[in-house]
Backbone as numpy.savetxt, mean C-alpha at the origin, in Angstrom:
# Nx Ny Nz CAx CAy CAz Cx Cy Cz
24.69 28.34 -15.58 24.90 27.70 -17.08 25.75 26.68 -16.58
26.03 26.14 -15.76 27.35 25.19 -15.88 26.45 23.49 -14.72
25.49 25.62 -14.33 25.34 23.93 -13.21 23.90 23.81 -14.18
23.55 23.81 -15.30 22.74 23.46 -16.11 22.79 22.52 -17.37
24.67 22.46 -17.72 24.72 21.68 -18.30 25.24 20.10 -17.44
25.49 20.44 -16.26 25.94 19.68 -15.09 24.41 18.73 -15.20
23.46 19.08 -14.81 22.01 18.30 -14.68 21.83 17.86 -15.65
22.24 18.38 -17.28 21.55 18.10 -18.37 22.34 15.86 -18.15
23.26 16.34 -18.12 23.84 15.48 -17.91 23.71 13.88 -16.82
23.72 14.73 -16.09 22.88 13.68 -14.71 21.43 13.16 -15.22
21.04 13.85 -16.48 19.88 12.96 -16.38 19.84 12.47 -17.74
20.62 12.09 -18.05 20.99 11.52 -19.69 21.78 10.44 -19.52
22.75 10.34 -18.03 23.15 9.07 -17.76 22.40 7.96 -16.17
22.91 7.27 -15.69 22.28 5.83 -15.16 21.76 6.33 -14.59
22.28 7.30 -13.73 21.91 7.92 -12.63 21.12 9.15 -12.77
20.58 9.33 -13.69 19.10 10.06 -14.12 18.55 9.47 -14.25
18.61 8.07 -15.05 16.95 6.77 -15.33 16.32 6.26 -14.16
17.83 5.98 -12.97 17.32 5.75 -11.24 16.72 6.58 -10.82
16.78 7.72 -11.38 16.24 8.85 -10.32 14.69 9.71 -11.28
14.56 8.70 -12.24 13.38 9.37 -12.90 12.44 7.57 -12.19
13.20 6.48 -12.72 12.05 5.16 -12.39 11.47 5.90 -11.04
12.63 5.76 -10.07 11.94 6.17 -9.09 10.86 7.10 -8.19
10.65 8.31 -9.33 10.15 9.49 -9.11 8.44 8.73 -9.14
9.19 8.43 -11.42 7.49 7.70 -11.45 6.80 6.07 -10.83
7.38 5.63 -8.89 7.12 5.18 -8.52 6.70 6.01 -7.78
7.29 7.09 -7.64 6.47 7.52 -6.00 5.20 8.10 -6.20
5.39 9.45 -7.93 4.33 9.72 -8.41 2.89 8.22 -8.65
3.28 7.66 -9.22 2.74 6.35 -8.84 1.14 5.81 -7.86
2.09 6.05 -6.89 1.32 6.14 -5.09 0.24 6.22 -4.99
-0.69 5.55 -4.36 -2.07 6.08 -4.26 -1.88 7.00 -2.36
-1.91 7.74 -2.37 -1.85 8.67 -1.30 -3.12 8.38 -0.45
-3.78 6.94 -0.74 -5.35 6.79 0.02 -4.67 5.40 0.07
-3.65 4.81 -0.60 -3.34 3.37 -0.11 -1.58 3.43 -0.06
-0.84 3.41 0.76 0.52 3.41 1.33 1.20 1.68 1.49
2.18 1.11 0.85 2.55 0.16 1.03 4.23 0.31 1.92
4.05 -0.90 2.72 5.60 -0.50 3.13 6.90 -1.11 2.11
6.44 -2.08 0.82 6.90 -3.05 0.43 6.89 -1.85 -0.90
5.91 -1.14 -1.21 6.60 -0.10 -2.26 7.45 1.05 -1.40
7.07 1.28 -0.63 8.21 2.37 -0.01 9.46 1.87 0.09
9.71 0.50 0.21 10.12 0.02 0.95 11.50 -0.25 -0.42
10.82 -0.52 -2.22 11.25 -0.36 -3.01 11.27 0.71 -3.46
11.53 1.67 -3.24 11.84 3.05 -3.34 12.61 3.46 -2.92
12.55 3.41 -1.13 14.53 4.43 -0.94 15.08 2.50 0.22
15.41 1.76 -1.25 15.89 0.74 -1.05 16.32 0.42 0.23
15.14 -0.05 1.32 15.16 0.35 2.85 15.02 -1.08 3.17
15.44 -1.31 4.25 15.15 -2.94 4.52 13.37 -2.70 5.22
12.51 -4.24 5.43 11.43 -4.15 5.59 10.93 -3.67 6.68
11.51 -3.78 7.96 11.24 -3.75 9.70 11.28 -1.97 9.44
12.93 -1.88 8.75 13.48 -0.73 8.77 11.95 0.39 8.54
11.35 -0.20 7.07 10.01 1.06 6.97 9.76 1.21 7.33
8.86 -0.29 7.74 7.44 -0.33 9.00 7.65 1.15 10.05
8.79 0.33 10.42 9.37 1.45 12.21 9.10 3.53 10.72
9.56 3.47 10.19 9.32 4.90 9.43 7.87 4.86 9.39
7.17 3.99 8.92 5.29 4.17 8.53 5.49 4.38 10.09
5.17 3.38 10.74 4.77 3.53 12.57 5.41 5.05 13.21
6.29 5.75 12.95 6.31 6.84 12.71 5.53 8.00 12.21
5.17 7.92 11.15 4.87 8.76 10.50 3.19 8.38 11.36
2.45 7.10 11.87 1.52 7.31 12.39 1.54 7.87 13.71
2.38 7.99 14.48 2.46 9.36 16.06 2.57 10.51 15.22
3.23 10.70 14.29 3.73 11.55 13.73 2.50 12.39 13.11
1.56 11.68 13.02 0.14 11.92 12.47 0.19 12.96 11.74
1.75 12.20 10.71 1.38 12.23 9.20 0.53 10.93 8.35
0.48 9.56 9.05 0.06 9.26 8.40 -1.26 8.48 9.05
-2.30 7.51 8.40 -2.95 7.27 8.92 -3.06 5.58 9.25
-2.17 4.20 9.82 -2.55 2.75 9.48 -4.32 2.71 9.22
-4.34 1.19 8.43 -5.47 1.20 7.91 -4.98 -0.27 7.87
-5.89 -1.19 8.35 -6.01 -2.01 7.55 -7.47 -3.18 6.95
-6.98 -3.95 5.76 -7.78 -4.05 4.14 -8.10 -5.92 4.48
-9.23 -6.58 5.30 -9.36 -7.78 4.48 -9.54 -8.18 3.14
-9.28 -9.05 2.95 -9.57 -9.54 1.25 -10.31 -10.75 1.22
-10.74 -11.02 0.06 -12.11 -12.49 0.26 -10.66 -13.51 0.34
-11.26 -14.56 0.69 -9.70 -15.57 0.35 -10.45 -16.49 -0.72
-11.46 -16.59 -1.35 -11.46 -17.19 -3.10 -10.04 -16.82 -3.12
-9.97 -18.13 -3.93 -8.79 -17.99 -4.80 -8.69 -16.79 -5.32
-10.01 -17.31 -6.75 -10.28 -16.31 -7.85 -10.74 -15.18 -7.29
-10.13 -14.54 -6.86 -10.69 -13.06 -6.38 -10.11 -12.93 -5.29
-9.88 -12.05 -4.21 -9.01 -12.00 -3.36 -9.17 -10.20 -3.72
-9.70 -9.96 -4.16 -10.49 -8.82 -3.82 -10.41 -7.70 -2.38
-10.04 -6.73 -2.21 -10.15 -6.50 -1.06 -11.39 -5.70 -0.56
-12.61 -6.47 0.86 -13.50 -6.29 0.67 -14.15 -5.24 1.23
-13.00 -4.52 2.42 -13.07 -3.01 3.70 -11.64 -2.95 4.46
-11.90 -1.53 4.33 -10.90 -1.37 5.51 -10.96 -0.97 6.50
-10.39 -1.29 7.88 -10.88 -0.94 8.80 -9.49 -0.48 9.41
-10.34 0.80 10.32 -9.30 1.65 11.48 -7.54 0.74 12.23
-8.73 0.05 13.27 -7.88 -1.11 14.11 -8.23 -2.40 14.06
-7.10 -3.63 14.81 -8.91 -5.54 14.06 -9.57 -5.58 14.74
-9.97 -4.75 16.07 -10.88 -4.62 16.64 -12.20 -3.61 16.11
-12.25 -3.13 14.84 -14.15 -3.11 14.00 -13.82 -4.44 13.13
-13.24 -4.99 13.17 -13.37 -5.59 12.61 -13.97 -7.04 12.39
-15.10 -7.05 11.68 -16.84 -7.59 11.58 -16.73 -9.02 12.04
-17.25 -9.47 12.54 -16.96 -10.93 12.91 -17.37 -11.75 11.48
-18.95 -11.47 10.97 -18.57 -12.83 9.64 -18.79 -11.11 8.45
-18.45 -11.22 6.87 -18.39 -10.84 6.52 -18.15 -10.96 5.15
-19.80 -10.45 3.85 -19.94 -10.93 2.55 -18.66 -9.87 1.81
-18.21 -10.86 0.75 -17.14 -10.59 -0.83 -18.85 -10.37 -1.95
-19.30 -8.98 -1.98 -20.44 -8.70 -2.24 -19.79 -8.77 -3.91
-18.66 -8.77 -4.32 -18.19 -9.92 -5.69 -18.44 -11.70 -6.64
-18.26 -12.05 -4.64 -18.29 -13.83 -5.06 -20.36 -13.47 -5.39
-20.94 -12.67 -3.72 -22.31 -12.77 -4.38 -22.82 -13.17 -5.37
-22.15 -11.44 -5.68 -23.35 -11.17 -7.27 -22.84 -12.53 -9.02
-21.37 -12.82 -7.96 -21.07 -14.11 -9.44 -21.93 -15.50 -8.75
-22.95 -15.11 -7.58 -22.81 -16.12 -7.42 -22.47 -17.53 -6.82
-20.80 -16.97 -6.28 -20.06 -18.39 -6.35 -20.76 -19.47 -4.34
-20.71 -20.34 -4.43 -20.96 -20.85 -3.55 -20.49 -20.19 -2.11
-19.91 -20.10 -2.58 -18.88 -19.67 -0.52 -18.94 -17.45 -0.89
-19.41 -16.76 -0.42 -19.33 -15.20 -0.70 -19.30 -14.72 1.32
-19.93 -15.62 1.65 -19.63 -15.29 3.19 -18.41 -15.94 4.29
-17.61 -14.62 4.76 -16.39 -15.57 5.06 -16.48 -14.71 7.04
-15.87 -15.44 7.77 -15.45 -15.56 9.74 -14.25 -14.53 9.58
-14.10 -13.86 10.19 -13.53 -13.07 10.34 -11.54 -13.24 10.11
-11.98 -14.49 11.10 -10.99 -15.77 10.79 -10.36 -16.36 10.06
-11.22 -16.68 8.51 -10.69 -16.26 7.42 -10.11 -15.17 6.87
-10.05 -14.66 7.24 -9.89 -13.24 5.91 -8.42 -12.65 5.96
-7.84 -12.80 4.85 -6.13 -12.77 4.47 -6.15 -11.11 5.70
-4.87 -10.16 5.83 -4.95 -8.63 6.36 -3.89 -8.43 5.69
-4.58 -7.30 5.38 -2.83 -6.39 4.23 -2.97 -4.17 5.64
-1.78 -5.21 6.08 -1.41 -2.90 6.92 -1.28 -2.82 5.77
-2.14 -1.28 5.80 -1.34 -0.14 4.66 -1.35 0.94 5.78
-0.95 2.82 4.61 -1.18 3.46 5.38 -2.50 5.01 4.09
-2.73 5.25 4.51 -2.94 6.55 4.23 -1.81 7.95 4.31
-2.36 8.61 3.76 -2.02 9.95 3.99 -3.12 11.22 4.98
-2.76 12.16 5.91 -3.82 12.30 6.26 -3.40 14.35 5.80
-4.75 13.89 5.76 -4.71 15.17 5.27 -5.11 16.88 5.54
């Protein structure tokens, strides 16, 4: 009974709101696309330390590392495709959205593409 009262006080305080906000961020995280920046902000850790923990999770086979390539067109920026490693990225990639919108440029070389590293929770 005393512990319930204690927990209720915490829930109604600034600490409770802080914990609730962190919980919402974690619940909103897609296990198929875990970004270092999202984890960094949740746990309030430096970027390099968060990256280290993600890489450690990969080694422990808890996460798999993925590399997404995004469309370099300024008004698009969509993820075109994701890969398990740099070596898998094709030399030429087409953005289907830009092609459907009949944009002048929709095919890009490997060097033109922006790469984003993310992780997936291993099932």
